[in-house]
Coordinates of C-alpha atoms in Angstrom, one line a residue:
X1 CA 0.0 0.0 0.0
X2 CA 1.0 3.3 -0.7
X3 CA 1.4 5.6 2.7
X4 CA 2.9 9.0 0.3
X5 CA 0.7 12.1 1.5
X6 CA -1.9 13.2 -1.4
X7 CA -0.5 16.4 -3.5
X8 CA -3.3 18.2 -1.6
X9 CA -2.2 17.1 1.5
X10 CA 1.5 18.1 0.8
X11 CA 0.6 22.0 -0.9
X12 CA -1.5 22.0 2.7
X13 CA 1.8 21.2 4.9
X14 CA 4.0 23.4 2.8
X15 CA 1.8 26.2 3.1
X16 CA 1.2 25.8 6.7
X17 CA 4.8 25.8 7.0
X18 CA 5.6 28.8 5.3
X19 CA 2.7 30.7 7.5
X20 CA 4.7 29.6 10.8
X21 CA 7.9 31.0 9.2
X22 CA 6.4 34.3 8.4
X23 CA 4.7 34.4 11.4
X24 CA 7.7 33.6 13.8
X25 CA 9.4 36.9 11.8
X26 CA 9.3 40.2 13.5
X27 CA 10.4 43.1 10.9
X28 CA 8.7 40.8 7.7
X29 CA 10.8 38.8 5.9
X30 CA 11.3 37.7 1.8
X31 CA 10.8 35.0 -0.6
X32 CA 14.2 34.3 -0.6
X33 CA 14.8 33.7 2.8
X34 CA 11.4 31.8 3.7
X35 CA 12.6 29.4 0.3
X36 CA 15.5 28.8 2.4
X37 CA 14.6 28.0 5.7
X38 CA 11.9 25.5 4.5
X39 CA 14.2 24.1 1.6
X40 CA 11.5 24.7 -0.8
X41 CA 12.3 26.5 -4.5
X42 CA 11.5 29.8 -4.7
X43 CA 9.0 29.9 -7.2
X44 CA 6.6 27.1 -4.7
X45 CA 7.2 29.1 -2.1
X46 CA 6.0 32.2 -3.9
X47 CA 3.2 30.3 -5.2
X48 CA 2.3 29.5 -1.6
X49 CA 2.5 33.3 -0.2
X50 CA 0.2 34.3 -2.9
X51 CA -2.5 32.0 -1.5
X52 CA -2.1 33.0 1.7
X53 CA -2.1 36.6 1.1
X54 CA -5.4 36.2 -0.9
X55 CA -7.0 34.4 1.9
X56 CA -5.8 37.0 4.4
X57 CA -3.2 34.8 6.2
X58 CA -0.2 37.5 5.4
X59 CA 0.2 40.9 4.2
X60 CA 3.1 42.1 1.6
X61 CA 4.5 45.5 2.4
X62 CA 5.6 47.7 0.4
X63 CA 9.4 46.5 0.5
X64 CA 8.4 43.4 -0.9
X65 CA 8.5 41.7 2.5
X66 CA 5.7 39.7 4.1
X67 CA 4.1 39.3 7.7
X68 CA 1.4 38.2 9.2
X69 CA -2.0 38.6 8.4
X70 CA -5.4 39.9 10.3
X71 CA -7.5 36.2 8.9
X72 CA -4.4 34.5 11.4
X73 CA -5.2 37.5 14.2
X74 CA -9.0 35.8 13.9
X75 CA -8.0 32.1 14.2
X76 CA -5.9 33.0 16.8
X77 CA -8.3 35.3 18.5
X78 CA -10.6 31.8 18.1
X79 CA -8.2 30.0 19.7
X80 CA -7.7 31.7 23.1
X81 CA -11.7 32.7 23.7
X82 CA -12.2 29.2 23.6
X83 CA -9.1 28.5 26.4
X84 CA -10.7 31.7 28.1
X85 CA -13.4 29.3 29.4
X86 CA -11.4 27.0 30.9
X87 CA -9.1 29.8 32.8
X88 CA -11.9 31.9 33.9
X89 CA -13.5 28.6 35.1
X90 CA -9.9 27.8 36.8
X91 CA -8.9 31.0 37.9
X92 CA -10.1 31.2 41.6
X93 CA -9.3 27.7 42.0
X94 CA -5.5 28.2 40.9
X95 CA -5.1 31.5 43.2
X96 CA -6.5 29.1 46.7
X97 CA -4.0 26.8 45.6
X98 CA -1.3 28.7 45.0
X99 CA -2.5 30.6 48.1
X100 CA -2.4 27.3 50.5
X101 CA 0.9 25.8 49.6
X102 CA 2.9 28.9 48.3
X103 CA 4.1 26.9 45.4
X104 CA 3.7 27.6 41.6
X105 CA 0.6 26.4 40.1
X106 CA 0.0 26.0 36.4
X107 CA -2.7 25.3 34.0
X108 CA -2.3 23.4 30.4
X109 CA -4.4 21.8 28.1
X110 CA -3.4 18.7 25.5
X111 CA -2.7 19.4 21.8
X112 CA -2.2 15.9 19.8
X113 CA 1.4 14.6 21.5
X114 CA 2.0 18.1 23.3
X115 CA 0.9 20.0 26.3
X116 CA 0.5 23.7 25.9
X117 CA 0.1 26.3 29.3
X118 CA -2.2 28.7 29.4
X119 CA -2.6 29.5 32.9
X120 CA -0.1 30.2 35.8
X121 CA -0.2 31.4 40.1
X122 CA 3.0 32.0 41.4
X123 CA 3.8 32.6 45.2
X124 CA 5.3 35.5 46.8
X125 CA 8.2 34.2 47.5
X126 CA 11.9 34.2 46.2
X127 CA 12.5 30.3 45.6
X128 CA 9.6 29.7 43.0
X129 CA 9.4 28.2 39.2
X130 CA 9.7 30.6 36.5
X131 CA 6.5 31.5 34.2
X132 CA 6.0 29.1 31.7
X133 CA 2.5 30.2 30.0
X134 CA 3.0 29.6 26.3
X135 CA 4.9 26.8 26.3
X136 CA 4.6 23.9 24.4
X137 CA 6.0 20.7 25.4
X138 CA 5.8 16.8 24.7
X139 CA 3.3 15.0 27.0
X140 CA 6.2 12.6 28.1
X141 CA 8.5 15.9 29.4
X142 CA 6.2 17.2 31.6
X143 CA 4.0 15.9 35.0
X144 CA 0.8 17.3 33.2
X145 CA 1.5 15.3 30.3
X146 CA 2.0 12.2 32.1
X147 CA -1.3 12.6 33.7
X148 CA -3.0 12.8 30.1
X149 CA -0.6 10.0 29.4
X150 CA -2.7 8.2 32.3
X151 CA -5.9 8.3 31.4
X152 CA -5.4 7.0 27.6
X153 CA -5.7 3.3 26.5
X154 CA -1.9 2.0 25.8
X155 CA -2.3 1.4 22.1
X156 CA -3.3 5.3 22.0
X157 CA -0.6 6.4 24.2
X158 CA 1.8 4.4 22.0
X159 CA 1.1 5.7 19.1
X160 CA 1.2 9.0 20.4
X161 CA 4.8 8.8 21.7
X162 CA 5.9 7.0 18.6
X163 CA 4.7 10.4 16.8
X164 CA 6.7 12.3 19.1
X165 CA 9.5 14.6 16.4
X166 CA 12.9 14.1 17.0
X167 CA 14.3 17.3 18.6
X168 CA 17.4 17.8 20.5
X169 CA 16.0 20.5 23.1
X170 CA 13.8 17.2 24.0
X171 CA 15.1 14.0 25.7
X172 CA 14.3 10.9 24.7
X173 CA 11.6 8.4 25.9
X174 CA 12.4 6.7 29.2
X175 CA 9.9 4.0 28.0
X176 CA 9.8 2.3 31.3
X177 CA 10.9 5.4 33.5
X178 CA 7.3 6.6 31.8
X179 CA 5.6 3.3 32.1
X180 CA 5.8 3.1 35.8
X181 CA 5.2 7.1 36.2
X182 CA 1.6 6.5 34.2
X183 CA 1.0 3.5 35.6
X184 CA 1.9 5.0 39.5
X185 CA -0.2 8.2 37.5
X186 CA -3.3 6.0 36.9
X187 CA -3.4 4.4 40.8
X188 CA -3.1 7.5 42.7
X189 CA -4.6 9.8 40.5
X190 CA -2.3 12.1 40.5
X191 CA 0.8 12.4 38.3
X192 CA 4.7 13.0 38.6
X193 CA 7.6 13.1 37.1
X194 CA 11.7 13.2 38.0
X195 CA 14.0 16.0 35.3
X196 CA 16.7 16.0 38.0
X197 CA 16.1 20.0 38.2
X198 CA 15.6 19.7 42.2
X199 CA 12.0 20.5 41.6
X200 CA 9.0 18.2 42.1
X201 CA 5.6 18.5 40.2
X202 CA 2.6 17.2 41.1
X203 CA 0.1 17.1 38.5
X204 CA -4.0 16.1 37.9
X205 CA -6.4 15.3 34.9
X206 CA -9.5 18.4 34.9
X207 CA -12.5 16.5 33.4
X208 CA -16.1 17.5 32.7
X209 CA -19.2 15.3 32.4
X210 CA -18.7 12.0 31.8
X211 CA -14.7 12.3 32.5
X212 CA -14.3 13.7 29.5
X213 CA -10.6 15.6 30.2
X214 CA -10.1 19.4 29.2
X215 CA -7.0 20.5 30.9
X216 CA -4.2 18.8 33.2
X217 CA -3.4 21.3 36.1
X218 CA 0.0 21.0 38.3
X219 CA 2.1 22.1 41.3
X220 CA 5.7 22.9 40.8
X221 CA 8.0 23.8 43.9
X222 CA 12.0 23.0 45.3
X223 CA 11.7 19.0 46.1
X224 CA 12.9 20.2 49.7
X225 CA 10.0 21.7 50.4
X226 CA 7.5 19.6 47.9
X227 CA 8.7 15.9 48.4
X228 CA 8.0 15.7 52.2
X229 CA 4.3 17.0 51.7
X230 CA 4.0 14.3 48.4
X231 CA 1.1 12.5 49.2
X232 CA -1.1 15.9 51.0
X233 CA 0.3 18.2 48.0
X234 CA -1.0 15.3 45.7
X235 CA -4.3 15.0 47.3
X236 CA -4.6 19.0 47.0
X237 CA -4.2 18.9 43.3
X238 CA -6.4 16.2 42.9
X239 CA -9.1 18.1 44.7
X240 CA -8.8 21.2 43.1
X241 CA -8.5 19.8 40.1
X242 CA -12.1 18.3 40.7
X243 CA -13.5 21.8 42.3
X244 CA -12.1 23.1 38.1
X245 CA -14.5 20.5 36.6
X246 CA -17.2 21.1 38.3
X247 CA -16.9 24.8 37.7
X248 CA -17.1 24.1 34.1
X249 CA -20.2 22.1 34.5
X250 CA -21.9 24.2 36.1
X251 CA -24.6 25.9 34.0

């Protein structure tokens, strides 16, 4: 059987990949230069700009360079009103949290093989995780991740992990580091995970309904203080986790 992507489907990916190289630009950039990061020929790529700028996506200046377009300012507006439920939802929960342990709380939801954070309480105090809202990270890297990991049948999860991309800011999969984290995950109900940093997460699945889960929300804090509170700290998530799904449920 043949597994090569459809023409359609490749124009789709090269495009797609041109509009996150304009859109990661600052000052606007040029034909040239977007041809040679994504190693297509120039006359594709100019091909490809010309769709996207009659759809909206980017915008050619008068220099001849491009940027960003306000159709890309709409998906992504799209985007984060739809998050904005979720956070408002989660907001007072995060803040007593954060409140009652003085640790770093954060917020993410799951995107295909990746957790993204959209939500973050920090503590007033000097020892404390840095911000991290907007990151993206693989499900394996992170204690949020792990607790999506959990809650997924094996053949899903393994698929997932196998679709991971090869990058070198990533390590690679422990597979049975991660096996007996999800498995330990998916008896306690709360998950964790070991970087060697000297700081401990502790993280819980948000569902709504029928268990359906939305979000993944964590506590981050110096294992000194974290690790001999485990098994309270992890209760606490748990529970607020909970007191976030319900919020969402309720009409």
């Amino acid at each position: 059987m043949d597994d090569a992507p459809a023409p359609s489907s490749r124009t789709l990916t090269r495009g797609l990949a041109v509009l996150e190289i304009v859109a990661g630009s600052t000052g606007g950039i040029g034909v040239s230069e977007i041809a040679s990061r994504v190693d297509f020929d120039k006359g594709t790529v100019s091909r490809l700009l010309a769709t996207l700028r009659r759809l909206g996506y980017v915008n050619q200046r008068s220099d001849r360079l491009f940027e960003i377009g306000s159709k890309a300012a709409w998906l992504a507006g799209s985007y984060d009103n739809r998050l904005d439920l979720i956070r408002r939802a989660a907001a007072p929960h995060l803040a007593e949290l954060c409140a009652r342990t003085r640790e770093t709380v954060h917020l993410a939801v799951r995107e295909g093989a990746f957790v993204v954070y959209i939500a973050q309480e920090q503590p007033d105090r000097e020892l404390r995780v840095d911000s991290a809202v907007g990151r993206r990270l693989p499900l394996h890297h992170t204690a949020m991740g792990r607790a999506f990991l959990a809650a997924l049948e094996p053949a899903e999860r393994a698929a997932l992990l196998a679709g991971l991309p090869a990058e070198p800011s990533f390590e690679a999969v422990d597979e049975r580091g991660l096996e007996h984290d999800v498995t330990a995950a998916a008896r306690r109900g709360w998950a964790a995970i070991d970087r060697d940093d000297e700081v401990t997460r502790l993280a819980a699945l948000v569902s709504r309904g029928e268990g359906q889960a939305v979000a993944a929300l964590a506590l981050s804090g110096p294992s000194y203080r974290v690790d001999p509170h485990l098994d309270e700290l992890g209760a606490l998530v748990v529970e607020t986790a909970g007191r976030i799904g319900s919020a969402l449920d309720a009409p």
